[in-house]
Coordinates of C-alpha atoms and ligand atoms in Angstrom, one line a residue:
M1 CA -12.3 -20.6 8.3
S2 CA -10.5 -22.1 11.6
E3 CA -8.4 -20.4 13.4
N4 CA -5.2 -21.7 12.1
D5 CA -6.5 -21.5 8.6
S6 CA -6.1 -18.2 6.7
G7 CA -8.5 -19.4 3.9
H8 CA -5.8 -18.6 1.2
P9 CA -4.7 -21.3 -1.5
P10 CA -1.6 -23.2 0.0
D11 CA 1.9 -21.9 -0.7
L12 CA 0.3 -18.6 -1.2
M13 CA 3.2 -16.6 -0.5
N14 CA 5.4 -18.6 -3.3
K15 CA 2.6 -18.6 -6.2
L16 CA 2.3 -15.1 -5.7
V17 CA 5.8 -14.1 -6.0
S18 CA 6.2 -16.6 -9.1
L19 CA 2.6 -15.2 -10.7
C20 CA 3.8 -11.4 -10.1
K21 CA 7.1 -12.1 -12.2
R22 CA 5.4 -14.1 -14.9
R23 CA 2.9 -11.8 -15.5
G24 CA 5.0 -8.4 -15.2
F25 CA 3.5 -7.3 -11.6
I26 CA 6.7 -7.1 -9.5
F27 CA 10.5 -7.9 -10.2
Q28 CA 13.2 -8.1 -7.5
S29 CA 15.2 -4.9 -8.2
S30 CA 18.6 -5.7 -9.7
E31 CA 18.0 -9.0 -10.1
I32 CA 20.8 -9.6 -13.0
Y33 CA 23.0 -8.5 -10.4
G34 CA 21.9 -10.9 -7.9
G35 CA 19.1 -8.5 -6.6
V36 CA 19.0 -6.0 -3.8
G37 CA 17.7 -6.7 -0.3
S38 CA 14.0 -5.9 -0.3
V39 CA 13.7 -3.6 -2.7
Y40 CA 11.1 -4.3 -5.6
D41 CA 10.4 -2.7 -9.0
Y42 CA 7.2 -2.6 -10.3
G43 CA 6.5 -4.0 -14.1
P44 CA 4.0 -3.3 -16.5
L45 CA 0.8 -4.5 -14.9
G46 CA 2.0 -3.6 -11.3
I47 CA 2.4 -0.3 -12.2
E48 CA -1.2 0.0 -13.0
L49 CA -2.7 -1.6 -10.1
K50 CA -0.4 0.4 -7.9
N51 CA -1.5 3.9 -9.7
K52 CA -5.1 2.6 -9.3
I53 CA -4.9 2.0 -5.3
Q54 CA -3.2 5.4 -5.4
Q55 CA -5.9 7.1 -7.4
A56 CA -8.5 5.1 -5.4
W57 CA -7.0 6.6 -2.2
W58 CA -6.9 10.2 -3.7
R59 CA -10.1 10.3 -4.6
E60 CA -11.4 8.7 -1.4
M61 CA -9.5 11.4 0.8
V62 CA -8.8 14.5 -1.4
Y63 CA -11.6 14.5 -3.9
R64 CA -14.7 13.2 -1.7
H65 CA -14.2 15.4 1.3
D66 CA -14.3 19.2 1.1
D67 CA -11.7 19.6 4.0
I68 CA -8.7 17.9 2.6
V69 CA -6.3 18.8 -0.1
G70 CA -2.9 17.3 -1.3
L71 CA 0.9 17.9 -0.6
D72 CA 4.1 16.6 -2.4
A73 CA 7.1 17.3 -0.4
G74 CA 10.4 16.2 -0.5
I75 CA 12.3 13.5 0.3
L76 CA 15.5 15.0 1.4
M77 CA 14.5 17.4 4.3
N78 CA 16.9 19.3 6.8
P79 CA 18.3 17.4 9.2
E80 CA 16.3 19.1 12.3
V81 CA 13.4 17.8 11.0
W82 CA 14.0 14.3 11.9
V83 CA 15.7 15.7 15.8
A84 CA 12.5 17.4 15.8
S85 CA 10.5 14.4 15.2
G86 CA 12.3 12.2 17.6
H87 CA 13.4 10.3 14.8
V88 CA 16.9 10.5 15.3
G89 CA 16.3 9.7 18.9
A90 CA 13.8 6.9 19.2
F91 CA 13.1 5.8 15.6
S92 CA 15.0 2.3 16.4
D93 CA 14.2 -1.1 16.8
P94 CA 15.9 -3.6 19.0
L95 CA 18.1 -5.9 17.5
V96 CA 20.0 -8.8 18.4
E97 CA 22.5 -11.2 16.8
C98 CA 22.8 -15.0 16.6
T99 CA 26.7 -15.4 18.1
N100 CA 26.8 -18.6 15.9
C101 CA 25.6 -17.3 12.4
H102 CA 25.7 -13.6 13.0
R103 CA 22.2 -13.2 11.4
R104 CA 20.4 -10.0 13.2
F105 CA 17.0 -10.0 14.2
R106 CA 14.4 -7.9 15.5
A107 CA 14.2 -8.6 19.2
D108 CA 10.4 -8.1 19.7
E109 CA 9.7 -10.2 17.0
L110 CA 11.5 -13.5 18.8
T111 CA 8.6 -14.4 21.0
E112 CA 11.2 -16.2 24.0
I113 CA 13.4 -13.1 24.1
E114 CA 10.5 -10.9 24.3
A115 CA 9.3 -12.8 27.2
G116 CA 12.6 -12.4 29.0
L117 CA 14.3 -15.9 28.1
P118 CA 17.2 -15.4 25.2
E119 CA 18.4 -18.7 26.3
A120 CA 15.1 -20.7 25.4
Q121 CA 15.1 -18.9 21.9
Q122 CA 16.5 -20.7 18.6
C123 CA 18.0 -18.9 16.0
P124 CA 15.5 -19.3 13.1
T125 CA 18.4 -19.0 10.5
C126 CA 21.0 -21.9 11.9
G127 CA 18.9 -23.5 14.8
T128 CA 21.5 -22.7 17.3
T129 CA 19.6 -22.3 20.9
G130 CA 20.5 -19.2 23.0
Q131 CA 23.8 -17.6 21.1
W132 CA 22.2 -14.0 21.4
T133 CA 23.6 -10.9 22.2
D134 CA 22.3 -8.4 24.2
P135 CA 19.5 -6.1 22.4
R136 CA 20.6 -2.8 21.3
Q137 CA 18.5 -0.1 19.5
F138 CA 19.3 0.3 15.8
N139 CA 18.2 3.2 14.1
L140 CA 16.0 2.6 10.9
M141 CA 16.9 6.0 9.0
F142 CA 18.8 5.9 5.9
K143 CA 21.6 8.3 6.1
T144 CA 23.4 9.9 2.7
F145 CA 25.0 13.0 2.4
M146 CA 24.2 16.5 0.8
G147 CA 26.5 18.5 -0.9
V148 CA 30.4 17.7 -2.0
V149 CA 31.8 17.0 1.8
E150 CA 30.6 13.7 3.2
D151 CA 31.0 14.5 6.8
E152 CA 28.4 14.8 9.7
A153 CA 27.6 18.1 9.1
A154 CA 26.4 17.2 5.5
T155 CA 24.5 14.1 6.7
V156 CA 20.9 14.3 5.4
Y157 CA 18.3 11.2 5.8
L158 CA 16.1 9.6 3.4
R159 CA 12.8 9.8 4.8
P160 CA 11.2 6.9 6.8
E161 CA 7.8 8.6 6.7
T162 CA 5.8 10.9 4.6
A163 CA 4.5 12.8 7.3
Q164 CA 6.8 15.2 8.6
G165 CA 6.6 17.0 5.0
I166 CA 3.4 17.2 6.0
F167 CA 3.9 18.3 9.4
V168 CA 6.5 21.4 8.4
N169 CA 4.4 22.7 5.6
F170 CA 1.1 23.1 8.1
K171 CA 1.4 26.8 8.2
N172 CA 2.4 27.2 4.0
V173 CA -1.0 25.0 3.0
Q174 CA -3.1 26.5 5.9
D175 CA -2.4 30.0 4.7
S176 CA -2.5 29.3 0.9
A177 CA -5.3 27.0 1.0
R178 CA -7.3 29.5 3.2
R179 CA -8.1 26.1 5.5
K180 CA -10.0 26.5 8.8
V181 CA -9.4 23.9 11.2
P182 CA -10.5 20.9 10.8
F183 CA -9.0 20.3 7.8
D184 CA -6.5 17.9 6.4
I185 CA -3.3 17.1 4.3
A186 CA -2.9 14.2 2.1
Q187 CA 0.2 13.0 0.6
V188 CA 1.6 10.1 -1.2
G189 CA 5.5 9.3 -1.5
K190 CA 8.2 7.2 -0.9
A191 CA 9.6 6.4 2.4
F192 CA 12.8 4.3 3.5
R193 CA 13.5 2.3 6.2
N194 CA 16.7 -0.3 6.7
E195 CA 14.4 -2.8 8.0
I196 CA 16.4 -5.1 10.4
T197 CA 14.1 -8.5 9.3
P198 CA 12.4 -7.3 5.9
G199 CA 10.5 -10.2 4.2
N200 CA 7.0 -11.7 3.1
F201 CA 7.9 -10.2 -0.5
I202 CA 6.7 -6.7 -0.8
F203 CA 4.9 -6.8 2.9
R204 CA 8.2 -5.2 4.4
T205 CA 10.5 -3.4 2.1
R206 CA 13.4 -0.9 2.7
E207 CA 11.7 1.3 0.2
F208 CA 8.4 1.5 0.0
E209 CA 5.2 4.0 -0.5
Q210 CA 3.0 5.5 1.9
M211 CA -0.2 7.0 1.7
E212 CA -0.8 9.5 4.6
M213 CA -3.1 11.8 5.9
Q214 CA -2.8 14.2 8.7
F215 CA -6.1 15.5 9.7
F216 CA -5.7 18.5 12.0
V217 CA -8.4 19.3 14.9
K218 CA -9.4 21.5 17.7
P219 CA -7.7 19.8 20.9
G220 CA -10.7 17.9 22.4
T221 CA -12.5 17.1 19.5
D222 CA -9.7 14.4 18.7
E223 CA -11.2 11.4 19.9
A224 CA -14.4 11.8 18.3
W225 CA -12.7 12.4 14.9
F226 CA -10.6 9.2 15.5
E227 CA -13.4 7.3 16.1
T228 CA -14.7 8.8 12.4
W229 CA -11.5 8.0 11.1
K230 CA -11.4 4.3 12.2
E231 CA -14.6 3.7 10.4
R232 CA -14.2 5.6 7.3
R233 CA -10.5 3.9 6.7
M234 CA -12.0 0.4 7.3
A235 CA -14.9 1.0 4.9
W236 CA -12.4 2.2 2.4
V237 CA -10.0 -1.0 2.8
E238 CA -13.2 -3.3 2.4
S239 CA -14.6 -1.0 -0.9
L240 CA -11.1 -2.4 -2.7
G241 CA -12.9 -5.6 -2.3
V242 CA -10.9 -6.9 0.3
R243 CA -12.9 -9.9 2.2
S244 CA -14.1 -8.2 5.4
E245 CA -13.6 -11.6 7.2
R246 CA -10.0 -10.8 6.5
L247 CA -9.7 -7.8 8.0
R248 CA -9.8 -6.4 11.8
L249 CA -8.9 -3.5 14.0
H250 CA -6.5 -4.1 16.3
A251 CA -6.0 -1.4 19.5
H252 CA -2.6 -0.7 20.6
G253 CA -2.0 -1.2 24.0
K254 CA 0.1 0.9 26.4
E255 CA 3.2 -1.0 25.9
E256 CA 3.0 -1.0 22.1
L257 CA 2.4 3.2 21.5
A258 CA 4.5 5.1 19.2
H259 CA 6.4 7.7 21.2
Y260 CA 3.8 10.5 19.7
A261 CA 0.6 8.7 19.9
K262 CA -2.0 9.0 22.6
A263 CA -4.1 6.2 21.1
A264 CA -3.6 4.0 17.9
F265 CA -5.4 1.2 16.0
D266 CA -3.9 -0.6 13.4
I267 CA -6.0 -2.4 10.5
E268 CA -5.1 -5.6 9.9
Y269 CA -5.2 -8.1 7.3
R270 CA -5.1 -11.9 7.6
F271 CA -2.1 -12.9 5.4
P272 CA -1.2 -16.3 4.7
F273 CA 1.8 -15.3 7.6
G274 CA -1.0 -14.4 10.1
W275 CA -2.4 -11.2 11.2
Q276 CA -0.3 -8.1 10.2
E277 CA -1.0 -4.3 10.0
L278 CA -1.6 -2.7 6.9
E279 CA -2.7 0.7 8.0
G280 CA -2.4 2.5 11.4
I281 CA -4.7 5.3 12.8
H282 CA -3.1 7.6 15.5
N283 CA -4.0 10.5 17.4
R284 CA -0.9 12.2 17.4
T285 CA -1.9 14.9 19.8
D286 CA -0.1 18.1 19.3
Y287 CA 3.3 16.4 19.6
D288 CA 4.9 17.2 16.1
L289 CA 3.7 20.8 15.6
R290 CA 4.6 21.4 19.0
S291 CA 8.2 20.0 18.6
H292 CA 8.6 21.7 15.1
Q293 CA 7.6 25.0 16.7
E294 CA 10.3 24.6 19.7
H295 CA 13.0 23.6 17.3
S296 CA 12.5 25.4 14.3
G297 CA 11.3 28.7 16.4
K298 CA 8.5 29.5 14.1
K299 CA 4.9 29.5 15.4
L300 CA 2.8 26.9 14.1
E301 CA -0.4 27.9 16.2
Y302 CA -3.5 28.4 14.5
F303 CA -5.7 31.3 14.8
D304 CA -9.4 30.6 15.1
Q305 CA -10.6 34.2 14.1
A306 CA -14.6 33.4 15.2
A307 CA -13.5 32.2 18.6
N308 CA -10.7 34.8 18.8
E309 CA -8.2 32.0 20.3
R310 CA -5.0 30.2 19.4
Y311 CA -3.9 26.6 19.6
L312 CA -1.8 23.8 18.3
P313 CA -4.4 21.4 16.4
Y314 CA -4.1 17.8 17.4
V315 CA -3.5 15.5 14.5
I316 CA -5.2 12.3 13.6
E317 CA -2.7 10.6 11.4
T318 CA -4.0 7.8 8.8
S319 CA -0.7 6.1 7.6
A320 CA -1.1 3.2 4.9
G321 CA 1.6 1.7 2.9
L322 CA 0.6 1.6 -0.6
S323 CA 2.9 -1.2 -1.6
R324 CA 1.2 -3.4 1.3
T325 CA -2.2 -2.1 0.4
M326 CA -1.2 -3.9 -3.1
L327 CA -0.1 -7.4 -1.5
V328 CA -3.3 -7.2 0.3
V329 CA -5.2 -6.4 -2.7
L330 CA -3.0 -9.5 -4.4
A331 CA -3.3 -11.6 -1.7
D332 CA -7.3 -11.3 -1.4
A333 CA -7.8 -11.8 -5.0
Y334 CA -5.7 -14.7 -6.1
D335 CA -7.8 -18.3 -6.6
E336 CA -7.5 -21.4 -8.1
E337 CA -10.1 -23.7 -9.4
K338 CA -10.1 -27.3 -11.0
I339 CA -11.6 -26.9 -14.4
E340 CA -12.0 -30.1 -16.6
G341 CA -9.2 -31.4 -14.6
E342 CA -7.2 -28.6 -15.1
T343 CA -6.0 -25.9 -12.5
R344 CA -7.3 -22.2 -13.6
V345 CA -5.3 -19.9 -11.6
V346 CA -7.5 -16.2 -11.7
L347 CA -7.1 -12.9 -9.9
R348 CA -10.4 -12.1 -9.1
L349 CA -9.4 -8.0 -8.7
D350 CA -12.3 -5.6 -8.5
P351 CA -12.9 -4.5 -12.2
A352 CA -12.1 -0.8 -11.2
L353 CA -8.6 -1.8 -9.9
A354 CA -8.0 -4.4 -12.7
P355 CA -4.6 -3.4 -14.6
V356 CA -6.1 -4.0 -18.1
Q357 CA -10.0 -3.9 -18.1
A358 CA -10.3 -6.1 -21.7
A359 CA -7.9 -7.7 -23.8
V360 CA -9.2 -8.1 -27.3
F361 CA -8.4 -11.5 -29.4
P362 CA -9.0 -12.2 -33.0
L363 CA -10.3 -15.9 -33.1
V364 CA -7.4 -16.7 -35.6
K365 CA -5.3 -14.5 -37.9
K366 CA -7.3 -15.0 -40.9
D367 CA -10.7 -13.8 -42.6
G368 CA -10.3 -10.4 -41.4
M369 CA -10.5 -10.7 -38.0
P370 CA -7.2 -9.3 -37.0
Q371 CA -7.9 -6.0 -38.4
I372 CA -11.9 -6.0 -36.6
A373 CA -9.7 -6.9 -33.4
E374 CA -7.1 -4.3 -33.6
N375 CA -9.8 -1.6 -34.7
L376 CA -12.4 -2.4 -31.9
A377 CA -8.9 -2.3 -29.2
A378 CA -8.4 1.1 -30.6
D379 CA -11.7 2.4 -30.4
L380 CA -11.7 1.4 -26.9
R381 CA -7.9 2.9 -25.6
G382 CA -8.0 6.4 -23.7
R383 CA -11.5 5.3 -22.2
F384 CA -9.9 1.8 -21.2
N385 CA -6.8 0.4 -20.9
V386 CA -7.3 -2.4 -23.3
I387 CA -4.6 -5.1 -24.9
H388 CA -4.7 -6.7 -28.2
D389 CA -3.4 -10.3 -28.3
A390 CA -3.3 -12.6 -31.5
T391 CA -0.8 -15.2 -30.5
G392 CA -1.1 -18.6 -29.0
S393 CA -4.6 -20.7 -28.6
I394 CA -7.3 -19.0 -27.4
G395 CA -7.2 -20.9 -24.0
R396 CA -3.8 -20.2 -23.7
R397 CA -4.9 -16.2 -24.3
Y398 CA -7.6 -16.4 -21.4
R399 CA -5.3 -17.9 -19.0
R400 CA -2.9 -15.4 -19.6
Q401 CA -5.4 -12.7 -18.4
D402 CA -7.2 -14.8 -16.2
E403 CA -3.4 -14.5 -14.2
A404 CA -3.4 -10.8 -14.9
G405 CA -7.0 -10.4 -13.6
T406 CA -8.2 -9.1 -16.6
P407 CA -12.3 -8.9 -15.8
F408 CA -13.2 -9.1 -19.9
C409 CA -12.0 -10.8 -23.0
L410 CA -13.7 -9.8 -26.4
T411 CA -13.5 -12.5 -29.0
I412 CA -13.7 -11.6 -32.8
D413 CA -14.6 -14.6 -34.4
G414 CA -16.4 -16.0 -37.7
Q415 CA -19.8 -14.7 -37.0
T416 CA -18.2 -11.4 -36.1
T417 CA -17.8 -11.0 -39.7
E418 CA -21.2 -12.1 -40.4
D419 CA -23.3 -10.1 -38.0
G420 CA -20.7 -7.6 -36.4
T421 CA -21.1 -9.1 -32.8
V422 CA -18.5 -10.3 -30.7
T423 CA -18.3 -12.6 -27.5
V424 CA -17.6 -11.3 -24.2
R425 CA -16.3 -13.6 -21.5
D426 CA -16.5 -12.7 -18.0
R427 CA -13.2 -13.7 -15.8
D428 CA -14.9 -14.9 -13.1
S429 CA -18.2 -16.9 -14.0
L430 CA -16.7 -17.6 -17.3
A431 CA -20.1 -16.7 -19.1
Q432 CA -20.2 -15.7 -22.4
V433 CA -22.1 -13.2 -24.4
R434 CA -22.5 -11.8 -28.0
I435 CA -22.9 -8.1 -28.0
P436 CA -22.7 -5.7 -30.8
V437 CA -19.1 -4.2 -31.6
E438 CA -20.4 -0.7 -31.1
G439 CA -22.1 -1.7 -28.0
V440 CA -18.7 -2.9 -26.2
A441 CA -17.8 0.3 -24.9
G442 CA -21.1 0.7 -23.2
Y443 CA -21.0 -2.8 -21.9
L444 CA -17.5 -2.2 -20.0
A445 CA -18.4 1.1 -18.6
D446 CA -21.3 -0.3 -17.1
A447 CA -20.0 -3.5 -16.2
M448 CA -17.1 -2.2 -14.2
S449 CA -18.4 -1.5 -10.6
P450 CA -17.7 2.3 -9.6
A451 CA -14.1 2.9 -8.5
P452 CA -14.0 2.5 -5.2
Ligands
ATP1 P1 5.9 -2.3 11.8 O1 5.5 -2.3 13.1 O2 5.1 -3.4 10.7 O3 7.4 -2.0 11.7 P2 4.8 0.3 11.8 O4 3.6 0.7 12.7 O5 6.4 1.2 12.3 O6 4.9 -0.9 11.2 P3 4.1 2.8 10.6 O7 5.1 3.6 10.8 O8 2.6 3.0 11.0 O9 4.5 1.3 10.6 O10 3.6 2.9 9.1 C1 2.7 2.8 8.4 C2 2.2 2.2 7.0 O11 3.4 2.2 6.5 C3 2.1 0.8 7.9 O12 1.0 0.0 8.4 C4 2.6 -0.2 6.6 O13 1.3 -0.4 5.7 C5 3.5 1.0 5.8 N1 4.7 0.4 6.1 C6 5.7 0.6 7.2 N2 7.2 0.2 7.1 C7 7.1 -0.5 5.9 C8 8.2 -1.4 5.3 N3 9.2 -1.8 5.4 N4 7.3 -1.6 3.9 C9 6.2 -1.8 3.4 N5 5.5 -0.8 4.1 C10 5.6 -0.4 5.5

């Protein structure tokens, strides 16, 4: 792979957008009304893939470690939370506007403006050069009102990150789950940001989901834990089947660090549009707990009985976008190959993440084949997500499943009615083997790699 070549098929993003719509992974929100800016809906296959990634994350974070527990906090919170967290004051991006076409951009994404040369920067939309307003800070939080009066006193925010729900519940969780530091709270949920330049499909949207973990540690042990979590998180992304040569860790320089962070690394993926963040790993020190303690007036210190000492724990945070992880998984799995002059599009998803694990086809709609196929699908359902498809030529049915990432197609044909065997077609190698109908469930279970 050369420096300029991401190794993805040409024009991948457009192909992905259309495949996702065609196969029911992702739709534009409110499409029949012309859509709404950068919000997406997840269709029948999309929700399966998203759930599987989320479950894999939960299994890895909550079930695999003794010191991690889960939480599901509300999206709406007391607005003081966002004052204490620094979001009301500092959760903003520098915004500039092209005075010709009035499109707005993040100044830090326009290289010449970043370099202090606004007069040299062309507007990416209309091409006008150097016609920019001065950068001003634009707060990314969505505001709404709680209760019946729409005034400042009733203002609440749609949370821009899930993390604060964890911090304000630190004491509740620690007391009720009887946890000793170090321990961790994990949460998956919606977050909202009024992004200035959303785009690249579901890469940057205004409504999205995060999978966040806050690991509470004794100050002084934070740097070692930071290293541990960097390694664990990278290994997890690789376990989803994402190619390691398209992953890297990027250390934040001093000027990049968020207002709360002592150190930060991003796990970056090589998207068709360049290296971009997939997940952030941050050493947040005791910034958040200290700030909430001051603003709320409630003690949030941890008492270490054995050492008879009180302290505010430091926090190592791992913060991944669920929808962004899904884009990584889709982009990495998308493949095209030429077979007998025709292009086959195939999503080479890890079988454990595939929305549908097996499709059952009767070769033709006669000689008892549809009934055998229906019975087999019914038998497999519950243990596996299985579909039964009897329409169209067998070739078309295979193609549909290849695009959906279904790892196995099971075909009932004339021989099945004679000897009770079915054909299992492997999505990736296209190899076909015959196995007895009764052996299919065991075959599928064996063939699925253990869930990441
Ligand atoms: P960026 O610099 O790209 O705006 P960030 O550094 O502000 O992102 P964090 O606040 O660290 O991002 O958020 C953690 C994770 O949440 C990101 O790594 C990303 O996967 C996801 N995320 C953040 N913003 C969005 C968004 N607008 N759409 C989709 N996912 C997002």
